[in-house]
Short mmCIF file of N, CA and C in Angstrom, two decimals:
data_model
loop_
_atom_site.label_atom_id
_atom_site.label_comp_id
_atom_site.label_asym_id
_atom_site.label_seq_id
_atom_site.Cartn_x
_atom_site.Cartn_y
_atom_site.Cartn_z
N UNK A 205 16.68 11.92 10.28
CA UNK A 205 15.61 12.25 11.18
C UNK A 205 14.74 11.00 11.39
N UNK A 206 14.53 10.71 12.49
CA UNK A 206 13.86 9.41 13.10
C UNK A 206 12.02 9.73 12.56
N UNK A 207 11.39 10.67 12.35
CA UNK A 207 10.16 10.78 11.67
C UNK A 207 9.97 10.59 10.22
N UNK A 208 10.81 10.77 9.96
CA UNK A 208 11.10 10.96 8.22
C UNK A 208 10.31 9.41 7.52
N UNK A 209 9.78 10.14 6.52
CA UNK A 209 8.73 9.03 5.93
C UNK A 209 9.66 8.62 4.60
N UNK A 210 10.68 9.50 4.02
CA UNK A 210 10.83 9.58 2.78
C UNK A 210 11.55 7.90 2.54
N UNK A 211 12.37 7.31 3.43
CA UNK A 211 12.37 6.23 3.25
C UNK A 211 11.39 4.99 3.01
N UNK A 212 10.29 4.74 3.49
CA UNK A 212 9.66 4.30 3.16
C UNK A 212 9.14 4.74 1.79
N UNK A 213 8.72 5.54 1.25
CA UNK A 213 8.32 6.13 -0.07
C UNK A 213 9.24 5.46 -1.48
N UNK A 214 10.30 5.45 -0.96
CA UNK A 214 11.70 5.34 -1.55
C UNK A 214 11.36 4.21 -1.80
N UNK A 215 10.97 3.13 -0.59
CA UNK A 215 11.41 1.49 -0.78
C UNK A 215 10.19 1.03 -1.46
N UNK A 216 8.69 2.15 -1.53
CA UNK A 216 7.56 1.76 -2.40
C UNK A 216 7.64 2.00 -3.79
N UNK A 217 8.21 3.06 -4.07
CA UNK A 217 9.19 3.31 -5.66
C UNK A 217 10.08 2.50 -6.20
N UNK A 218 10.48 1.64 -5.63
CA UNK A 218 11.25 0.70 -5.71
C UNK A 218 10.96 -0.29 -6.38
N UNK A 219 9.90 -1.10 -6.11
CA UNK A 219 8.57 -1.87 -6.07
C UNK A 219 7.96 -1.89 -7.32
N UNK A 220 8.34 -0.70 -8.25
CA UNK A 220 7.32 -0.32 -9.10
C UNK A 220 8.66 -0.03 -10.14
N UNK A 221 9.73 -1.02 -9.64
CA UNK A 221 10.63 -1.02 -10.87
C UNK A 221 10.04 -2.26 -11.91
N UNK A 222 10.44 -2.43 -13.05
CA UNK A 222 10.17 -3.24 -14.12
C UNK A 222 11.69 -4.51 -13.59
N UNK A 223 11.41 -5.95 -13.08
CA UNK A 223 12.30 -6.71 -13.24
C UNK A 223 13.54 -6.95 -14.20
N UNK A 224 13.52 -6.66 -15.42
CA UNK A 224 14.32 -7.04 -16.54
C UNK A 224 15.04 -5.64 -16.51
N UNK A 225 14.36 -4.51 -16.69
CA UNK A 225 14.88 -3.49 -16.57
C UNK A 225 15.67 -2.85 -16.03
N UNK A 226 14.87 -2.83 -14.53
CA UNK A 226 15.46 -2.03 -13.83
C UNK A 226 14.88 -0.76 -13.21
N UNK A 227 14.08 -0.14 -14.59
CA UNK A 227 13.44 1.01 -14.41
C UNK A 227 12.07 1.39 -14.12
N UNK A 228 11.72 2.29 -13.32
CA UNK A 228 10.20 2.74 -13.18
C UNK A 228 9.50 2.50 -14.13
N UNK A 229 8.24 1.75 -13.95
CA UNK A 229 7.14 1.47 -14.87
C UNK A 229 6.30 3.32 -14.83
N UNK A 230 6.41 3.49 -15.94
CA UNK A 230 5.66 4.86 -15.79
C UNK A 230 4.11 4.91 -15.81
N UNK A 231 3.81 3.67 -16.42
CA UNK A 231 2.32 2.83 -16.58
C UNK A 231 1.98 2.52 -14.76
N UNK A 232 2.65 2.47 -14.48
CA UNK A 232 2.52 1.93 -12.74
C UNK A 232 1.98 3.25 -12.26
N UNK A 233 2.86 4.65 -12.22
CA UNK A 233 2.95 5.77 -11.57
C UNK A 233 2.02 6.11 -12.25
N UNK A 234 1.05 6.22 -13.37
CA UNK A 234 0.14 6.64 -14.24
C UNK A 234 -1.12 5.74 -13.31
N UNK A 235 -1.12 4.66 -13.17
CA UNK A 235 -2.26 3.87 -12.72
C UNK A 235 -2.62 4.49 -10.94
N UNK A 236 -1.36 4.30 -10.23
CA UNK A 236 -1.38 4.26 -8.74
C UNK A 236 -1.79 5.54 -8.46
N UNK A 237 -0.99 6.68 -9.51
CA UNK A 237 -1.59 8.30 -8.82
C UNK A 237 -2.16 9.30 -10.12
N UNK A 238 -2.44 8.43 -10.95
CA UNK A 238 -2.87 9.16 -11.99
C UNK A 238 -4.53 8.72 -11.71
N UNK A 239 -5.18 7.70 -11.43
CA UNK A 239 -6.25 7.47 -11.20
C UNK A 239 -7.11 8.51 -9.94
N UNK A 240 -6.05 8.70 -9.05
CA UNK A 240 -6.39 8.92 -7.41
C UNK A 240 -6.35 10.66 -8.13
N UNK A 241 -5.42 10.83 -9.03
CA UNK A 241 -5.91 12.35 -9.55
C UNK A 241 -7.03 13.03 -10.15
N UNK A 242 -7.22 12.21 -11.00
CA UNK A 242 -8.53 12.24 -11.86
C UNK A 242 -9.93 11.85 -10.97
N UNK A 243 -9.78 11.36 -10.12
CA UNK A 243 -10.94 11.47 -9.24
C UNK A 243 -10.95 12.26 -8.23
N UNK A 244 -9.99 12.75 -8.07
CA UNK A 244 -9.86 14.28 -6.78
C UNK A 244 -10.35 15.76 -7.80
N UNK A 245 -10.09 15.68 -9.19
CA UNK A 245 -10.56 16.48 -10.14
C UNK A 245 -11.96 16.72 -10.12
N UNK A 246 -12.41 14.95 -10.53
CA UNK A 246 -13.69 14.91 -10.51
C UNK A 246 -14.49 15.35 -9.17
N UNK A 247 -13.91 15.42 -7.90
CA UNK A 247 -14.33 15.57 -6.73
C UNK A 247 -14.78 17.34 -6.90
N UNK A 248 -13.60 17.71 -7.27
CA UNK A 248 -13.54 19.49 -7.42
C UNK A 248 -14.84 19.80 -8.30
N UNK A 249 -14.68 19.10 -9.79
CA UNK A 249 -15.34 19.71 -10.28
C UNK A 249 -17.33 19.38 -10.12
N UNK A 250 -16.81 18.29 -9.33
CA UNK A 250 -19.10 18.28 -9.34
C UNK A 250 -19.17 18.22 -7.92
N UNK A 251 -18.07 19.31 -7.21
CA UNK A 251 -18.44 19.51 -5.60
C UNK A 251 -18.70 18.59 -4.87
N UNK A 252 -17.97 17.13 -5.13
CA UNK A 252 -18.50 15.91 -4.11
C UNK A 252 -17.63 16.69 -3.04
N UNK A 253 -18.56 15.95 -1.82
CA UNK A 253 -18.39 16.25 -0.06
C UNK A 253 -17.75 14.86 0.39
N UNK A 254 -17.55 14.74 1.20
CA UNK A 254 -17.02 13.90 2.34
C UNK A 254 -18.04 14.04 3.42
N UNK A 255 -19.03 12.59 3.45
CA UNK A 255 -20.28 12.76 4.15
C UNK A 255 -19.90 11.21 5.34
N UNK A 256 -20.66 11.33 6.07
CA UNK A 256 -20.15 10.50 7.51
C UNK A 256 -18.37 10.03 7.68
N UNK A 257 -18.20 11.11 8.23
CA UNK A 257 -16.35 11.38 8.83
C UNK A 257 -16.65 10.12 9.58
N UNK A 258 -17.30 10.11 10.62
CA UNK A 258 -16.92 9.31 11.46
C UNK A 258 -16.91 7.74 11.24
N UNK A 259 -17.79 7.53 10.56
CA UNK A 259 -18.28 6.04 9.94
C UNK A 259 -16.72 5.86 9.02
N UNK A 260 -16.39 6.99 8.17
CA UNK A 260 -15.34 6.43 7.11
C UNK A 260 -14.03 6.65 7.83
N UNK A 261 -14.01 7.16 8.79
CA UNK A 261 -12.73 7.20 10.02
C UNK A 261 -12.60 5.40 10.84
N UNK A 262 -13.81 5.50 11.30
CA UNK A 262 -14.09 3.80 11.76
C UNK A 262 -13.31 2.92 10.84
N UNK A 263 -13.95 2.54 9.63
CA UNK A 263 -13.53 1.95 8.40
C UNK A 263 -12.02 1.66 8.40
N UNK A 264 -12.01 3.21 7.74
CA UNK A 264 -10.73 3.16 7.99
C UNK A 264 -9.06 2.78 8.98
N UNK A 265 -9.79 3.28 10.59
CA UNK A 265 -8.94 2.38 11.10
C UNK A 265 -9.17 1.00 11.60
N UNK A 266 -10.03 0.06 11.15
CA UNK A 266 -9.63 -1.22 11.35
C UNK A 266 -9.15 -1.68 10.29
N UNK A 267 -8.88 -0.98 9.14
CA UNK A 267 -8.14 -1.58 7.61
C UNK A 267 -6.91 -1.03 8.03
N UNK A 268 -6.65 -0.43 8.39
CA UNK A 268 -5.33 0.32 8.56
C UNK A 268 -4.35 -0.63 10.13
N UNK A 269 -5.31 -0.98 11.14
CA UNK A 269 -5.15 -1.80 11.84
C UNK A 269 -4.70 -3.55 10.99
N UNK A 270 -5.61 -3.88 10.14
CA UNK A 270 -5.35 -5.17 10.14
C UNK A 270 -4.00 -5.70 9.71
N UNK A 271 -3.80 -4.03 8.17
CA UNK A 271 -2.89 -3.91 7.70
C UNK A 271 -1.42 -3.98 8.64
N UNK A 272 -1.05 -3.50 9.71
CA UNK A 272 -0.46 -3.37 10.37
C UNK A 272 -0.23 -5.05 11.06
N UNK A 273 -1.14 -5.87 11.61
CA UNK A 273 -1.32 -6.90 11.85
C UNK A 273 -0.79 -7.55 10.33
N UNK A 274 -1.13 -7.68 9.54
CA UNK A 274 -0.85 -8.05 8.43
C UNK A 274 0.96 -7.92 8.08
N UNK A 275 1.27 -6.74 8.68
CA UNK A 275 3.26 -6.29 8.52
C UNK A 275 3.68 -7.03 9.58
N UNK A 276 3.55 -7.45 11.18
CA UNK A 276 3.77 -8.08 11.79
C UNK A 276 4.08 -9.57 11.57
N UNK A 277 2.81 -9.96 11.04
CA UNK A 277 3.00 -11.19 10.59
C UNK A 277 3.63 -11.75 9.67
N UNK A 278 3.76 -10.99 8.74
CA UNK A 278 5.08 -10.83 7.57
C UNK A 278 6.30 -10.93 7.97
N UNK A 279 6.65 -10.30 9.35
CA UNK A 279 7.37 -10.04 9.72
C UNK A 279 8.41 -11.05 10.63
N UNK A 280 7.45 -11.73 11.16
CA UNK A 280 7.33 -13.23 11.86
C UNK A 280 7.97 -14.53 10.78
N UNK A 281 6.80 -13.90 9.54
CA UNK A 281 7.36 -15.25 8.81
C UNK A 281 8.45 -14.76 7.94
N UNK A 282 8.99 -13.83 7.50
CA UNK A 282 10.25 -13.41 7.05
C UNK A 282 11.76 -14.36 7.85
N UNK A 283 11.11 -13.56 9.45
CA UNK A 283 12.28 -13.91 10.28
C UNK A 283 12.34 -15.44 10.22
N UNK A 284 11.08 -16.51 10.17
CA UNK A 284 11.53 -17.85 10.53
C UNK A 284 12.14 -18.47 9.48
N UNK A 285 11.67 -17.68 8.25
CA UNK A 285 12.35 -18.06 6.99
C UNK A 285 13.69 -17.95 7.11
N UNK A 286 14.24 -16.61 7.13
CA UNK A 286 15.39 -16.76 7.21
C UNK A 286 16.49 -17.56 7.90
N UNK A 287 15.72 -17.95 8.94
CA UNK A 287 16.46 -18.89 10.40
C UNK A 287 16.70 -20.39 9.91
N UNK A 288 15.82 -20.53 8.91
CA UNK A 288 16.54 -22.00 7.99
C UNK A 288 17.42 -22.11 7.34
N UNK A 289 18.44 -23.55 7.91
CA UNK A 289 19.67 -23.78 7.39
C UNK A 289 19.87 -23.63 5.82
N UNK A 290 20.43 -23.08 5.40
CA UNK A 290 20.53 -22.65 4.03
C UNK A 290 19.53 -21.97 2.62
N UNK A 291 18.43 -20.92 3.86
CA UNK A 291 17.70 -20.33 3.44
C UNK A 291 18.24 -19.39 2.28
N UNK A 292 19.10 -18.58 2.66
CA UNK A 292 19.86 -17.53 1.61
C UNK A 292 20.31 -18.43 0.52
N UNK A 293 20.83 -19.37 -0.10
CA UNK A 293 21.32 -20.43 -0.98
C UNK A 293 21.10 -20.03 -2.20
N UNK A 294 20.28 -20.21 -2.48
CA UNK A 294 19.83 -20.38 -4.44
C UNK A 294 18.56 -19.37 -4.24
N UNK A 295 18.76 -19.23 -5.69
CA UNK A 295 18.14 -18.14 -6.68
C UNK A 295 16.79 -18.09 -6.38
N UNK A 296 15.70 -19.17 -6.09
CA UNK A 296 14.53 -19.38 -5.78
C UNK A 296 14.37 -18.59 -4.43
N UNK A 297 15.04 -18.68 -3.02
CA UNK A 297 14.88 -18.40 -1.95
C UNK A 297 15.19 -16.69 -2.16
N UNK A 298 16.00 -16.56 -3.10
CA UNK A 298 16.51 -14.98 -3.24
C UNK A 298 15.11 -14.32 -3.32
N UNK A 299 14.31 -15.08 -4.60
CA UNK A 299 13.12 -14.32 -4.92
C UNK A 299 12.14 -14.62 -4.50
N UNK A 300 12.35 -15.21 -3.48
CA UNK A 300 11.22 -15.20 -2.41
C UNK A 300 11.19 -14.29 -1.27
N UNK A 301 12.81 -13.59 -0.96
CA UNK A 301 12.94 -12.45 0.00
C UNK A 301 12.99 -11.27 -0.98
N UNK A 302 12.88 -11.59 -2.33
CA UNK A 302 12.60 -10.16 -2.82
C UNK A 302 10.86 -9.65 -2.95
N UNK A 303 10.45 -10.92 -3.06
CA UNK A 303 9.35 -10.39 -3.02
C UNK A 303 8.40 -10.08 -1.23
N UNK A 304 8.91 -10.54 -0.52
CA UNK A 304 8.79 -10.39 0.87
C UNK A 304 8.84 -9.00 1.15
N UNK A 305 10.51 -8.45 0.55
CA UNK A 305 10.48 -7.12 1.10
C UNK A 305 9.53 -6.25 0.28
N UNK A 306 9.51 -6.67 -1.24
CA UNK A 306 8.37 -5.70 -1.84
C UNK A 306 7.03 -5.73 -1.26
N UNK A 307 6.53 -6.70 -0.46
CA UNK A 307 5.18 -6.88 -0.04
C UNK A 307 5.45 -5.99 1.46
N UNK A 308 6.71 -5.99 1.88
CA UNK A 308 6.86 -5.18 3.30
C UNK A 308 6.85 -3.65 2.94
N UNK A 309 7.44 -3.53 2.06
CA UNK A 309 7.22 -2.07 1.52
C UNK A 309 5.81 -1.42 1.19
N UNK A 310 5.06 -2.43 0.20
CA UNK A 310 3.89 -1.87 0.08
C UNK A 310 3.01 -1.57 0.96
N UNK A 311 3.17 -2.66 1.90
CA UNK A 311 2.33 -2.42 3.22
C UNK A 311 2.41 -1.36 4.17
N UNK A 312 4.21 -1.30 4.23
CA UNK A 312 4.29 -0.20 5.03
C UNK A 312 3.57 1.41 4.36
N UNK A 313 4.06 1.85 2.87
CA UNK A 313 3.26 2.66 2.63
C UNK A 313 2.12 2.76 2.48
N UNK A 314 1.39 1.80 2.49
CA UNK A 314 -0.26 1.67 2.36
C UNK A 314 -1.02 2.41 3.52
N UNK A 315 0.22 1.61 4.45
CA UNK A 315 -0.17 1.95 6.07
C UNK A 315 0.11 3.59 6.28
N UNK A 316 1.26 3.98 5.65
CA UNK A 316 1.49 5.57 5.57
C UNK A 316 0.17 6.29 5.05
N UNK A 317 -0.04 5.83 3.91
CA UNK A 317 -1.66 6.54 2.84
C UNK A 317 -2.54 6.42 4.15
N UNK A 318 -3.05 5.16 4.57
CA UNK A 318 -4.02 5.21 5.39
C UNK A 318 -4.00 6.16 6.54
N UNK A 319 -3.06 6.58 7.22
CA UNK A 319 -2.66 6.97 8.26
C UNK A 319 -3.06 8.54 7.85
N UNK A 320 -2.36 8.99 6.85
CA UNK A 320 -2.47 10.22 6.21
C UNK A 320 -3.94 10.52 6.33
N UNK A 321 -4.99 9.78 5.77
CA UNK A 321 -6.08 9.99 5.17
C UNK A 321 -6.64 9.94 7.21
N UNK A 322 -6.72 9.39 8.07
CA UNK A 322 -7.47 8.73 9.43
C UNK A 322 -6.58 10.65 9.94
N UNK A 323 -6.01 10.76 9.85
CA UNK A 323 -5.42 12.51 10.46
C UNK A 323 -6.18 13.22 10.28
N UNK A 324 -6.25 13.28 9.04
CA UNK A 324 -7.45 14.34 7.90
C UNK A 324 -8.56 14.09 8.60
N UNK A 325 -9.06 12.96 8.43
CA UNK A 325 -10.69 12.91 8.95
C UNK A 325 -10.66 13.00 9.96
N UNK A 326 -9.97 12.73 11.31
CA UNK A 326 -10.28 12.59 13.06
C UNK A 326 -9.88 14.55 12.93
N UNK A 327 -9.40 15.22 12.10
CA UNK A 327 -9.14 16.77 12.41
C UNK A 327 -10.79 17.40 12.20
N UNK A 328 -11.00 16.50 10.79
CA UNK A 328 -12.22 16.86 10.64
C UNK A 328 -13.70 16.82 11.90
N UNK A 329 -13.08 15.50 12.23
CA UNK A 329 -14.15 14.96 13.12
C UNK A 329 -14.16 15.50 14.70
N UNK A 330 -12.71 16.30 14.83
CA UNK A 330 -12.81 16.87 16.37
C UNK A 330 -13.14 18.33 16.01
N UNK A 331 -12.84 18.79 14.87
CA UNK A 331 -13.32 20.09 14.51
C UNK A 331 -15.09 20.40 14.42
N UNK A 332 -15.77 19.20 14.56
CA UNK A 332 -17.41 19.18 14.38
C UNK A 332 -17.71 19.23 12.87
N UNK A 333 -16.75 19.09 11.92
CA UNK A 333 -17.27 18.65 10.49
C UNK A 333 -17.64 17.69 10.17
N UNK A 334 -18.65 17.79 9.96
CA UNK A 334 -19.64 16.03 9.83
C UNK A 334 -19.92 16.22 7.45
N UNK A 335 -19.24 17.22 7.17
CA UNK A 335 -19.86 16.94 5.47
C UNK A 335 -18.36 17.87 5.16
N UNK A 336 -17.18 17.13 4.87
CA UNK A 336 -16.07 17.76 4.57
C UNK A 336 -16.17 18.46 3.26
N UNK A 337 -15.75 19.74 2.58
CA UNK A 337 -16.12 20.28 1.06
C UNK A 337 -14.62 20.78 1.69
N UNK A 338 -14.70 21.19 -0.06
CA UNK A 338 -13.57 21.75 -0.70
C UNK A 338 -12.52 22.52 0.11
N UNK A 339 -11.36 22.35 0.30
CA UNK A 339 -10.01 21.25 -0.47
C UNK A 339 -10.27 20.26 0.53
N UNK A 340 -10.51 19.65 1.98
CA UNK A 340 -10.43 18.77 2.32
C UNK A 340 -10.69 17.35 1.83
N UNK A 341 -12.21 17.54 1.08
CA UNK A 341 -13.01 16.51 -0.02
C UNK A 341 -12.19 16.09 -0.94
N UNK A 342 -11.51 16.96 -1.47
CA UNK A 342 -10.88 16.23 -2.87
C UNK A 342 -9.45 15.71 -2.13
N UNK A 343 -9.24 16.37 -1.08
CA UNK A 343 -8.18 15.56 -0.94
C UNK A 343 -8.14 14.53 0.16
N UNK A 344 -8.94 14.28 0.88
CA UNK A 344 -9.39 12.76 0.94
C UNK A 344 -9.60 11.95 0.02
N UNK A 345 -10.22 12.53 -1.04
CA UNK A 345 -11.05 11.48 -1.94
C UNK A 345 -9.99 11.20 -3.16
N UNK A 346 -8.60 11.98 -3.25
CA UNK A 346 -7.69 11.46 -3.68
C UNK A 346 -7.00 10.19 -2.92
N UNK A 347 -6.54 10.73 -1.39
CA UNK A 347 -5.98 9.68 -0.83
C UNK A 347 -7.02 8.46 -0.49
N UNK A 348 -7.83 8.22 -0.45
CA UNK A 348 -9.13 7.44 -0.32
C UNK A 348 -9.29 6.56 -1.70
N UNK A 349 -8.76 7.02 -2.79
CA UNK A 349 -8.65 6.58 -4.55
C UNK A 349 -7.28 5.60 -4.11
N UNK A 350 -6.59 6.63 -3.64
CA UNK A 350 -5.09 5.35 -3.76
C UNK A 350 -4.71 4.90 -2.51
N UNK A 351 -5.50 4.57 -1.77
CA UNK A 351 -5.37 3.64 -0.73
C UNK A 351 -6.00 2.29 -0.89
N UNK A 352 -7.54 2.53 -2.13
CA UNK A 352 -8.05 1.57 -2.79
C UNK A 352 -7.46 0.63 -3.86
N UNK A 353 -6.47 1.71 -4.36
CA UNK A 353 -5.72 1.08 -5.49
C UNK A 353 -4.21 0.16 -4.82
N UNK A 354 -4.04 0.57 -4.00
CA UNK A 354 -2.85 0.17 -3.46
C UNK A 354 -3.24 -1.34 -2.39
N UNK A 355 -4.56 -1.24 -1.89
CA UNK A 355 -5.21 -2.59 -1.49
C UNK A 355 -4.96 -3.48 -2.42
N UNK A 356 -5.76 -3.43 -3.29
CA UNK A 356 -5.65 -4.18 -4.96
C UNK A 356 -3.95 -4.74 -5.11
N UNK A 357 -3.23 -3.52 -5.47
CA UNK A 357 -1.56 -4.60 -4.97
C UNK A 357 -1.44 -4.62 -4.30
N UNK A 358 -1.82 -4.43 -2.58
CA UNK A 358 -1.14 -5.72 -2.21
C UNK A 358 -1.56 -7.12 -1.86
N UNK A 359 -2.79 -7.51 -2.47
CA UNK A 359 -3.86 -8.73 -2.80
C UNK A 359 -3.18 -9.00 -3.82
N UNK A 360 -2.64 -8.64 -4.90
CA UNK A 360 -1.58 -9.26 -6.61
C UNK A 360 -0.43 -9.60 -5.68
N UNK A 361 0.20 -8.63 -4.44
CA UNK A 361 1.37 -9.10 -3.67
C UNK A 361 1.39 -10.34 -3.21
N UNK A 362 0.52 -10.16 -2.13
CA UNK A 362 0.17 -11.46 -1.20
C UNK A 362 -0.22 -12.61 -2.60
N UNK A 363 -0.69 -12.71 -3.60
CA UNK A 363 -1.08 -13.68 -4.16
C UNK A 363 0.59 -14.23 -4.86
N UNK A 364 1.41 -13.54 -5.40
CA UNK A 364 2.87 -13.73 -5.70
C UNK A 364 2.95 -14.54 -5.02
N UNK A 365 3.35 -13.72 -3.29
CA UNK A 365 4.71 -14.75 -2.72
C UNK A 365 3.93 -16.09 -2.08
N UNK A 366 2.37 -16.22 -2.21
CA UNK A 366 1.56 -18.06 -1.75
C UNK A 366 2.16 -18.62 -3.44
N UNK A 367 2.21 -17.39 -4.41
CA UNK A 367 2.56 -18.62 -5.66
C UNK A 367 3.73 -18.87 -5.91
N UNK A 368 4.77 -18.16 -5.11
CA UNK A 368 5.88 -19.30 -5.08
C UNK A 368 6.36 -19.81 -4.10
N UNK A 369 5.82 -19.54 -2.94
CA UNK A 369 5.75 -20.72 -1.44
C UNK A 369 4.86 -21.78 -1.92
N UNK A 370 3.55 -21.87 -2.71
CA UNK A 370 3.04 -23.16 -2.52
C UNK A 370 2.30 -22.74 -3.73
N UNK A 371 3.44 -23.55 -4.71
CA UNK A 371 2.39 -23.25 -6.51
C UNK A 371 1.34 -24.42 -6.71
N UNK A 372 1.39 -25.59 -5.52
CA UNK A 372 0.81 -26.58 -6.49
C UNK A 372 -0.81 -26.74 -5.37
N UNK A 373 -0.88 -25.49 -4.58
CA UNK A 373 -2.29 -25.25 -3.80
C UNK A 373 -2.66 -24.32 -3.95
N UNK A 374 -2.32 -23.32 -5.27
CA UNK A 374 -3.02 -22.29 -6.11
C UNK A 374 -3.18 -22.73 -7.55
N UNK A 375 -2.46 -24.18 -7.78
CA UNK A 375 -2.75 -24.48 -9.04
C UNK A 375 -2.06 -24.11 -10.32
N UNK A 376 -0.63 -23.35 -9.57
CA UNK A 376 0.29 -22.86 -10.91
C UNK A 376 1.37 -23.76 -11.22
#
């Protein structure tokens, strides 16, 4: 099915394998949606609201925009990379398109979370809910937890693949 998200999901699980291993960091899946849980809890249990939809709808889509700008351009420099004579070659260039696609993955689902969360609120916001409560609240304020957390990697992402395109103008 041409809508189907589950691929992307797939290639962000991926991402969150352990190198040597092989296998899912369970410390990863504990951090990325165990955090975004425990604060959708906390949302339930001391009745936090979801107060200016529209302001955190705004927000939200120019992060979700840049992000997108941000996969493009990835996307650009992926392709010119590859277009050099004996780019695929050795082991170094390998893990430089591995980490490319992990940074394309994260982005793309980031961009999924965000997207998820900008639905929720513009339903909210054409419906005339200006102070979202319970279940909408907590579940923004889950996806709103791990859209924050998932910013965070992909700033550790983006900082990877400048440190092994150019280690000696980050100083490694």
């Amino acid at each position: 099915m041409k809508a189907s998200v589950l691929p992307i999901i797939r290639d962000h699980f991926d991402t969150m394998r352990d190198a040597r291993s092989g296998k899912i960091r369970v410390s990863d899946l504990a951090f990325f949606y165990g955090i975004p849980l425990l604060v959708g809890v906390a949302a339930y249990v001391f009745s936090w609201g979801v107060k200016g939809i529209d302001n955190l709808l705004a927000a939200l889509s120019i992060l979700t925009g840049l992000l997108f700008n941000l996969l493009v351009l990835l996307f650009d420099t992926a392709a010119r990379f590859k277009g050099r004579p004996g780019a695929e070659a050795n082991a170094e260039n390998k893990h430089k398109y591995r980490l490319i696609h992990e940074l394309q993955a994260n982005i793309t689902y980031t961009l999924g979370v965000g997207l998820a969360v900008a639905i929720i609120l513009g339903a909210c916001s054409l419906a005339g809910v200006q102070d979202a409560r319970r279940p909408w609240s907590v579940l923004v304020t889950i996806l709103l937890a791990h859209f924050v957390l998932l910013l965070g990697m992909l700033l550790k992402r983006l900082r990877s693949v400048f440190l092994v395109e150019f280690p000696k103008l980050l100083g490694a």
